[in-house]
Short mmCIF file of C-alpha atoms in Angstrom, two decimals:
data_model
loop_
_atom_site.label_atom_id
_atom_site.label_comp_id
_atom_site.label_asym_id
_atom_site.label_seq_id
_atom_site.Cartn_x
_atom_site.Cartn_y
_atom_site.Cartn_z
CA MET A 1 127.57 -22.58 -106.83
CA GLU A 2 127.84 -26.44 -107.74
CA ARG A 3 127.39 -27.94 -104.34
CA ARG A 4 127.71 -32.24 -103.36
CA SER A 5 127.28 -33.91 -100.30
CA VAL A 6 130.42 -35.33 -98.88
CA ILE A 7 128.78 -36.32 -95.17
CA LYS A 8 130.88 -38.05 -93.09
CA ASN A 9 129.35 -40.14 -90.20
CA ILE A 10 129.00 -38.14 -87.05
CA GLY A 11 128.34 -40.14 -83.97
CA GLY A 12 126.27 -38.63 -80.62
CA LEU A 13 124.49 -35.74 -82.64
CA PHE A 14 121.57 -33.86 -80.41
CA LEU A 15 119.09 -33.73 -82.47
CA THR A 16 116.13 -31.35 -82.20
CA PRO A 17 113.36 -33.20 -79.59
CA ALA A 18 109.26 -33.73 -80.09
CA LEU A 19 107.34 -31.05 -80.73
CA SER A 20 105.44 -29.59 -78.24
CA PRO A 21 102.07 -30.97 -77.49
CA LEU A 22 100.25 -27.78 -78.85
CA LEU A 23 101.78 -28.68 -82.16
CA LYS A 24 101.30 -32.37 -82.07
CA GLY A 25 99.28 -33.59 -85.52
CA LYS A 26 100.77 -30.82 -86.86
CA LYS A 27 103.35 -31.00 -89.89
CA PRO A 28 105.62 -28.41 -90.99
CA VAL A 29 105.53 -26.69 -93.90
CA LEU A 30 109.26 -25.95 -94.34
CA ARG A 31 112.20 -26.69 -91.89
CA VAL A 32 114.94 -23.93 -92.15
CA ALA A 33 118.72 -23.54 -90.56
CA HIS A 34 119.38 -20.51 -89.18
CA LEU A 35 123.41 -20.05 -89.49
CA THR A 36 125.16 -16.34 -88.68
CA ASP A 37 128.57 -15.35 -88.10
CA VAL A 38 130.52 -18.14 -89.52
CA HIS A 39 133.49 -15.82 -89.87
CA LEU A 40 135.39 -18.34 -91.90
CA LYS A 41 139.17 -18.40 -92.05
CA ASN A 42 141.59 -20.78 -92.24
CA GLU A 43 143.09 -20.86 -88.34
CA LEU A 44 142.01 -22.03 -84.88
CA ASP A 45 140.81 -25.61 -86.76
CA ALA A 46 137.84 -22.82 -88.12
CA PRO A 47 137.17 -24.72 -91.94
CA ALA A 48 136.97 -28.16 -90.09
CA LYS A 49 134.46 -27.12 -87.21
CA PHE A 50 132.61 -25.14 -89.56
CA ALA A 51 132.19 -28.71 -91.77
CA LYS A 52 131.17 -29.88 -88.68
CA CYS A 53 128.08 -27.66 -88.17
CA LEU A 54 127.29 -28.13 -91.89
CA HIS A 55 127.39 -31.91 -91.18
CA HIS A 56 125.49 -31.32 -88.02
CA VAL A 57 122.93 -29.35 -89.90
CA GLN A 58 122.56 -31.95 -93.01
CA GLN A 59 121.99 -34.83 -90.21
CA GLN A 60 118.39 -33.22 -88.81
CA SER A 61 115.39 -35.23 -89.16
CA PRO A 62 113.29 -34.12 -90.78
CA LYS A 63 115.95 -32.89 -93.33
CA VAL A 64 116.55 -28.95 -93.47
CA ASP A 65 114.63 -27.22 -96.47
CA PHE A 66 117.52 -24.69 -96.75
CA ILE A 67 120.10 -22.55 -94.79
CA LEU A 68 119.65 -18.74 -93.59
CA ASN A 69 122.94 -17.53 -93.66
CA GLY A 70 122.66 -13.96 -91.13
CA GLY A 71 125.89 -12.50 -92.65
CA ASP A 72 129.80 -12.31 -91.08
CA ILE A 73 129.74 -15.20 -93.83
CA VAL A 74 133.76 -14.63 -93.74
CA PHE A 75 136.31 -13.76 -91.35
CA ASP A 76 136.52 -10.26 -92.17
CA MET A 77 136.62 -7.60 -95.29
CA ASN A 78 136.74 -4.71 -93.96
CA LYS A 79 140.38 -2.96 -93.90
CA GLU A 80 141.89 -5.95 -96.07
CA ASN A 81 143.76 -6.16 -98.93
CA LEU A 82 141.99 -8.11 -102.09
CA SER A 83 144.58 -11.08 -101.57
CA ASN A 84 143.58 -11.79 -98.13
CA ILE A 85 139.91 -11.61 -99.19
CA ASN A 86 139.96 -13.75 -102.43
CA SER A 87 141.58 -16.24 -99.91
CA GLN A 88 138.64 -16.17 -97.40
CA TRP A 89 136.01 -16.67 -99.83
CA LYS A 90 138.07 -19.24 -101.84
CA LEU A 91 138.05 -20.92 -98.48
CA LEU A 92 134.10 -20.79 -98.21
CA GLU A 93 133.88 -21.85 -101.81
CA ASP A 94 135.43 -24.73 -101.11
CA ILE A 95 133.55 -25.97 -98.17
CA ILE A 96 130.21 -25.22 -99.40
CA LYS A 97 131.22 -27.12 -102.47
CA ALA A 98 132.35 -30.33 -100.66
CA GLU A 99 130.38 -30.19 -97.75
CA SER A 100 127.33 -28.82 -98.35
CA SER A 101 124.09 -30.07 -100.22
CA ILE A 102 121.58 -27.60 -98.75
CA PRO A 103 120.43 -24.27 -100.57
CA ALA A 104 121.51 -20.91 -98.87
CA HIS A 105 119.98 -17.07 -98.85
CA TYR A 106 122.36 -14.92 -97.69
CA CYS A 107 122.47 -11.86 -95.70
CA LEU A 108 125.62 -9.20 -95.54
CA GLY A 109 127.26 -8.13 -92.60
CA ASN A 110 129.13 -5.61 -91.39
CA HIS A 111 132.52 -8.18 -91.84
CA ASP A 112 131.14 -8.84 -94.96
CA VAL A 113 132.01 -4.94 -96.25
CA TRP A 114 135.13 -3.69 -97.86
CA TRP A 115 135.95 -0.31 -96.42
CA SER A 116 139.53 0.34 -97.49
CA GLU A 117 139.82 4.05 -97.78
CA ASN A 118 142.51 3.53 -100.14
CA ASN A 119 140.85 1.46 -102.53
CA LYS A 120 136.99 3.98 -102.79
CA GLY A 121 137.39 3.79 -106.12
CA GLN A 122 137.58 0.34 -107.16
CA ALA A 123 134.27 -1.37 -108.67
CA VAL A 124 134.21 -4.17 -105.95
CA TYR A 125 134.59 -1.77 -103.35
CA GLY A 126 131.75 -1.50 -100.57
CA LYS A 127 128.91 -4.19 -100.82
CA GLN A 128 130.00 -5.02 -104.29
CA TYR A 129 131.91 -7.64 -103.56
CA THR A 130 130.01 -9.89 -101.77
CA LEU A 131 127.36 -9.10 -104.18
CA ASP A 132 128.94 -10.49 -106.74
CA LYS A 133 130.27 -13.63 -105.46
CA LEU A 134 126.11 -14.18 -104.06
CA SER A 135 124.78 -13.20 -107.64
CA LEU A 136 122.92 -10.73 -105.86
CA ALA A 137 121.55 -7.86 -107.22
CA LYS A 138 120.78 -5.94 -103.96
CA PRO A 139 121.79 -6.40 -100.24
CA TYR A 140 117.89 -7.11 -100.18
CA TYR A 141 115.58 -8.86 -101.20
CA SER A 142 112.79 -11.48 -100.35
CA VAL A 143 112.03 -14.72 -101.64
CA GLU A 144 108.85 -17.17 -100.90
CA LYS A 145 108.47 -20.76 -100.41
CA ASN A 146 105.87 -22.98 -99.14
CA GLY A 147 103.24 -20.37 -98.19
CA TRP A 148 105.88 -18.45 -95.77
CA LYS A 149 107.81 -14.96 -97.55
CA PHE A 150 111.45 -14.23 -96.13
CA ILE A 151 112.72 -10.60 -96.16
CA ILE A 152 116.26 -10.44 -96.15
CA LEU A 153 117.33 -6.95 -94.82
CA ASP A 154 120.30 -5.26 -94.90
CA SER A 155 121.40 -2.99 -91.77
CA VAL A 156 125.10 -2.28 -92.36
CA HIS A 157 125.49 1.14 -93.44
CA LEU A 158 127.95 4.28 -93.19
CA ASP A 159 127.69 5.98 -90.44
CA VAL A 160 127.21 9.83 -90.19
CA ASP A 161 130.65 10.25 -90.28
CA ASN A 162 131.34 8.04 -92.89
CA THR A 163 134.26 6.34 -91.22
CA TRP A 164 132.62 3.47 -89.64
CA TYR A 165 129.25 1.41 -89.62
CA ILE A 166 125.85 1.74 -88.08
CA GLY A 167 122.57 -0.34 -87.79
CA LYS A 168 119.61 0.73 -89.88
CA LEU A 169 117.54 0.67 -93.26
CA GLY A 170 117.58 3.87 -95.04
CA ASP A 171 115.24 5.68 -96.67
CA GLU A 172 115.05 3.58 -99.81
CA GLN A 173 115.14 0.25 -98.47
CA PHE A 174 112.33 1.21 -95.48
CA THR A 175 110.14 2.08 -98.57
CA TRP A 176 110.99 -1.01 -100.01
CA LEU A 177 110.54 -2.74 -96.96
CA GLU A 178 106.72 -1.18 -96.93
CA LYS A 179 105.78 -1.84 -100.32
CA GLU A 180 106.68 -5.54 -99.32
CA LEU A 181 104.69 -5.82 -96.39
CA LYS A 182 101.73 -4.50 -98.19
CA ASN A 183 101.77 -6.28 -101.62
CA THR A 184 102.34 -9.88 -99.20
CA ASN A 185 99.04 -11.84 -98.77
CA PRO A 186 98.24 -10.83 -95.16
CA SER A 187 97.49 -14.41 -94.94
CA THR A 188 100.72 -14.92 -95.36
CA PRO A 189 103.22 -15.47 -92.82
CA ILE A 190 106.43 -13.71 -93.11
CA LEU A 191 109.59 -14.46 -91.64
CA VAL A 192 112.30 -11.28 -90.93
CA LEU A 193 116.20 -11.63 -91.33
CA SER A 194 118.94 -9.35 -90.57
CA HIS A 195 122.33 -9.63 -89.13
CA ILE A 196 122.32 -6.32 -86.85
CA PRO A 197 119.46 -7.19 -84.16
CA ILE A 198 116.19 -4.77 -84.62
CA LEU A 199 115.56 -5.62 -80.99
CA THR A 200 117.37 -7.34 -78.59
CA ALA A 201 117.98 -7.80 -75.16
CA THR A 202 121.37 -8.82 -75.21
CA LEU A 203 123.50 -5.60 -74.99
CA MET A 204 122.21 -5.27 -71.25
CA ILE A 205 124.33 -7.83 -70.55
CA LYS A 206 127.38 -6.17 -69.21
CA GLU A 207 129.60 -6.31 -66.39
CA LYS A 208 130.02 -3.40 -63.81
CA VAL A 209 126.72 -1.27 -65.34
CA VAL A 210 124.78 -0.21 -61.88
CA ASN A 211 122.52 2.40 -63.38
CA ARG A 212 122.57 2.63 -67.05
CA TRP A 213 123.27 0.74 -70.06
CA GLU A 214 124.63 2.38 -73.04
CA MET A 215 123.38 0.79 -76.49
CA LEU A 216 125.61 1.86 -79.74
CA GLY A 217 123.98 1.57 -83.10
CA GLY A 218 126.83 -0.44 -84.26
CA ASP A 219 125.03 -3.25 -81.91
CA MET A 220 121.73 -2.99 -82.65
CA HIS A 221 119.40 -0.61 -85.11
CA THR A 222 118.76 2.59 -84.59
CA ASP A 223 115.67 2.66 -86.87
CA THR A 224 114.08 -0.12 -84.41
CA ALA A 225 110.70 2.17 -83.36
CA LYS A 226 110.39 3.17 -86.73
CA ILE A 227 110.41 -0.66 -88.24
CA ILE A 228 108.43 -2.16 -85.33
CA ASN A 229 105.40 0.41 -85.61
CA LEU A 230 105.61 -0.66 -89.44
CA PHE A 231 105.68 -4.08 -88.79
CA TYR A 232 102.58 -3.49 -86.24
CA GLN A 233 100.55 -2.67 -88.99
CA HIS A 234 101.65 -5.96 -90.61
CA PRO A 235 100.46 -8.33 -88.57
CA ASN A 236 101.61 -11.74 -90.47
CA VAL A 237 104.95 -10.94 -89.41
CA LYS A 238 105.80 -13.42 -87.12
CA ILE A 239 109.56 -13.74 -86.80
CA CYS A 240 113.13 -11.48 -87.06
CA LEU A 241 115.88 -13.40 -86.89
CA SER A 242 119.54 -11.79 -86.14
CA GLY A 243 123.10 -12.42 -84.89
CA HIS A 244 125.91 -10.10 -85.03
CA VAL A 245 126.38 -10.23 -80.82
CA HIS A 246 127.08 -13.57 -81.02
CA LEU A 247 124.80 -14.25 -77.71
CA ARG A 248 121.27 -16.20 -78.15
CA ASP A 249 118.50 -14.38 -76.90
CA LYS A 250 114.63 -14.38 -77.56
CA VAL A 251 112.51 -11.38 -77.09
CA GLU A 252 108.33 -11.23 -78.02
CA TYR A 253 106.92 -7.46 -78.94
CA ASN A 254 103.57 -6.64 -80.41
CA ASN A 255 103.51 -10.62 -81.13
CA VAL A 256 106.73 -10.35 -83.21
CA THR A 257 109.22 -12.87 -81.60
CA TYR A 258 112.43 -11.10 -81.99
CA ILE A 259 115.53 -14.00 -82.31
CA CYS A 260 119.19 -13.20 -82.13
CA ASN A 261 120.99 -16.60 -82.49
CA GLY A 262 124.58 -17.09 -81.67
CA ALA A 263 127.29 -17.90 -83.59
CA VAL A 264 128.80 -20.83 -85.70
CA SER A 265 132.21 -19.38 -84.72
CA GLY A 266 131.30 -18.86 -81.13
CA ALA A 267 133.94 -16.48 -79.42
CA TRP A 268 135.58 -16.15 -82.90
CA TRP A 269 136.33 -19.96 -82.96
CA LYS A 270 137.72 -19.60 -79.11
CA GLY A 271 134.73 -21.51 -77.36
CA ASN A 272 131.65 -20.04 -76.21
CA ASN A 273 130.79 -16.22 -75.77
CA LYS A 274 129.79 -15.74 -72.31
CA GLN A 275 127.70 -18.51 -71.62
CA THR A 276 126.36 -19.44 -75.82
CA ALA A 277 128.04 -22.24 -76.94
CA PRO A 278 128.88 -22.23 -80.93
CA GLY A 279 125.43 -22.68 -82.68
CA TYR A 280 122.77 -22.52 -85.29
CA GLY A 281 118.72 -21.83 -85.20
CA LEU A 282 116.10 -24.45 -86.10
CA LEU A 283 112.75 -23.13 -87.24
CA ASP A 284 109.87 -25.28 -87.91
CA LEU A 285 107.73 -23.40 -89.88
CA TYR A 286 103.88 -23.91 -90.28
CA ALA A 287 101.04 -23.05 -92.53
CA ASP A 288 99.11 -21.39 -90.08
CA GLY A 289 102.14 -18.79 -89.34
CA SER A 290 103.17 -20.62 -86.06
CA PHE A 291 106.64 -22.16 -85.62
CA GLU A 292 108.29 -23.85 -83.37
CA GLU A 293 112.23 -22.69 -83.08
CA LYS A 294 115.71 -23.81 -80.67
CA TYR A 295 119.00 -22.78 -80.87
CA VAL A 296 121.44 -26.20 -81.11
CA ASN A 297 124.55 -26.81 -80.52
CA TYR A 298 127.01 -29.04 -82.70
#
């Protein structure tokens, strides 16, 4: 996709503070922005707010090398007709072309899948429409940059009754992930990106729960234990990024940091979602696998 920067002057931007004392003197090999759950639509001033977010990312110093888009790229494709879907993607493409010069790698979210039961025979049914738009052969893949490997997963799959989605990898993708990790040099640090969290504490933030929390398969991966056991065999897996729940948290388990960032759209363009304001993640990655990260409100 052709992009050109039309970055406008924005005063009073909040940029990243100085690095922690432990990392002073070290220079990151990459700076990455994690934008997730944009849910772009032509309502609620969403286009202007998304453009503001992109400008904010591009005003960061040092500059951001690339964006990891964590899915729910457009507002919703699930039960829409193709004309509405086309309009959502046209809006996205126009804004990216006009307002961003930073390359991006994309992960598919549950709202980026066309699950209209009356259209199952069409060639772009399911994930194919979005894969075509993003020029992706598969919804999961890996890229390497400046000594880091980035593994982008597809966490959205049909539930057992084939009517709605559930968070998991499935056998084929899990086998691919096993091979991908096995074939990666153990000295190469790895960042994993998924839309649905592999592990998060945000699901316990529910009102009126006295003694028992309910964690649904659409809110967090159902194969969490299996994935965590795999990561334990590969200590070079350092970070897992996700979104989906529009809330921000950070959980460290077995030396892997699971970061669920808030949504660019906040509460679907209606302000904060609980205590999490609209924003994006900003990560500085170092050659030795260490990193600094924060959540930035724009």
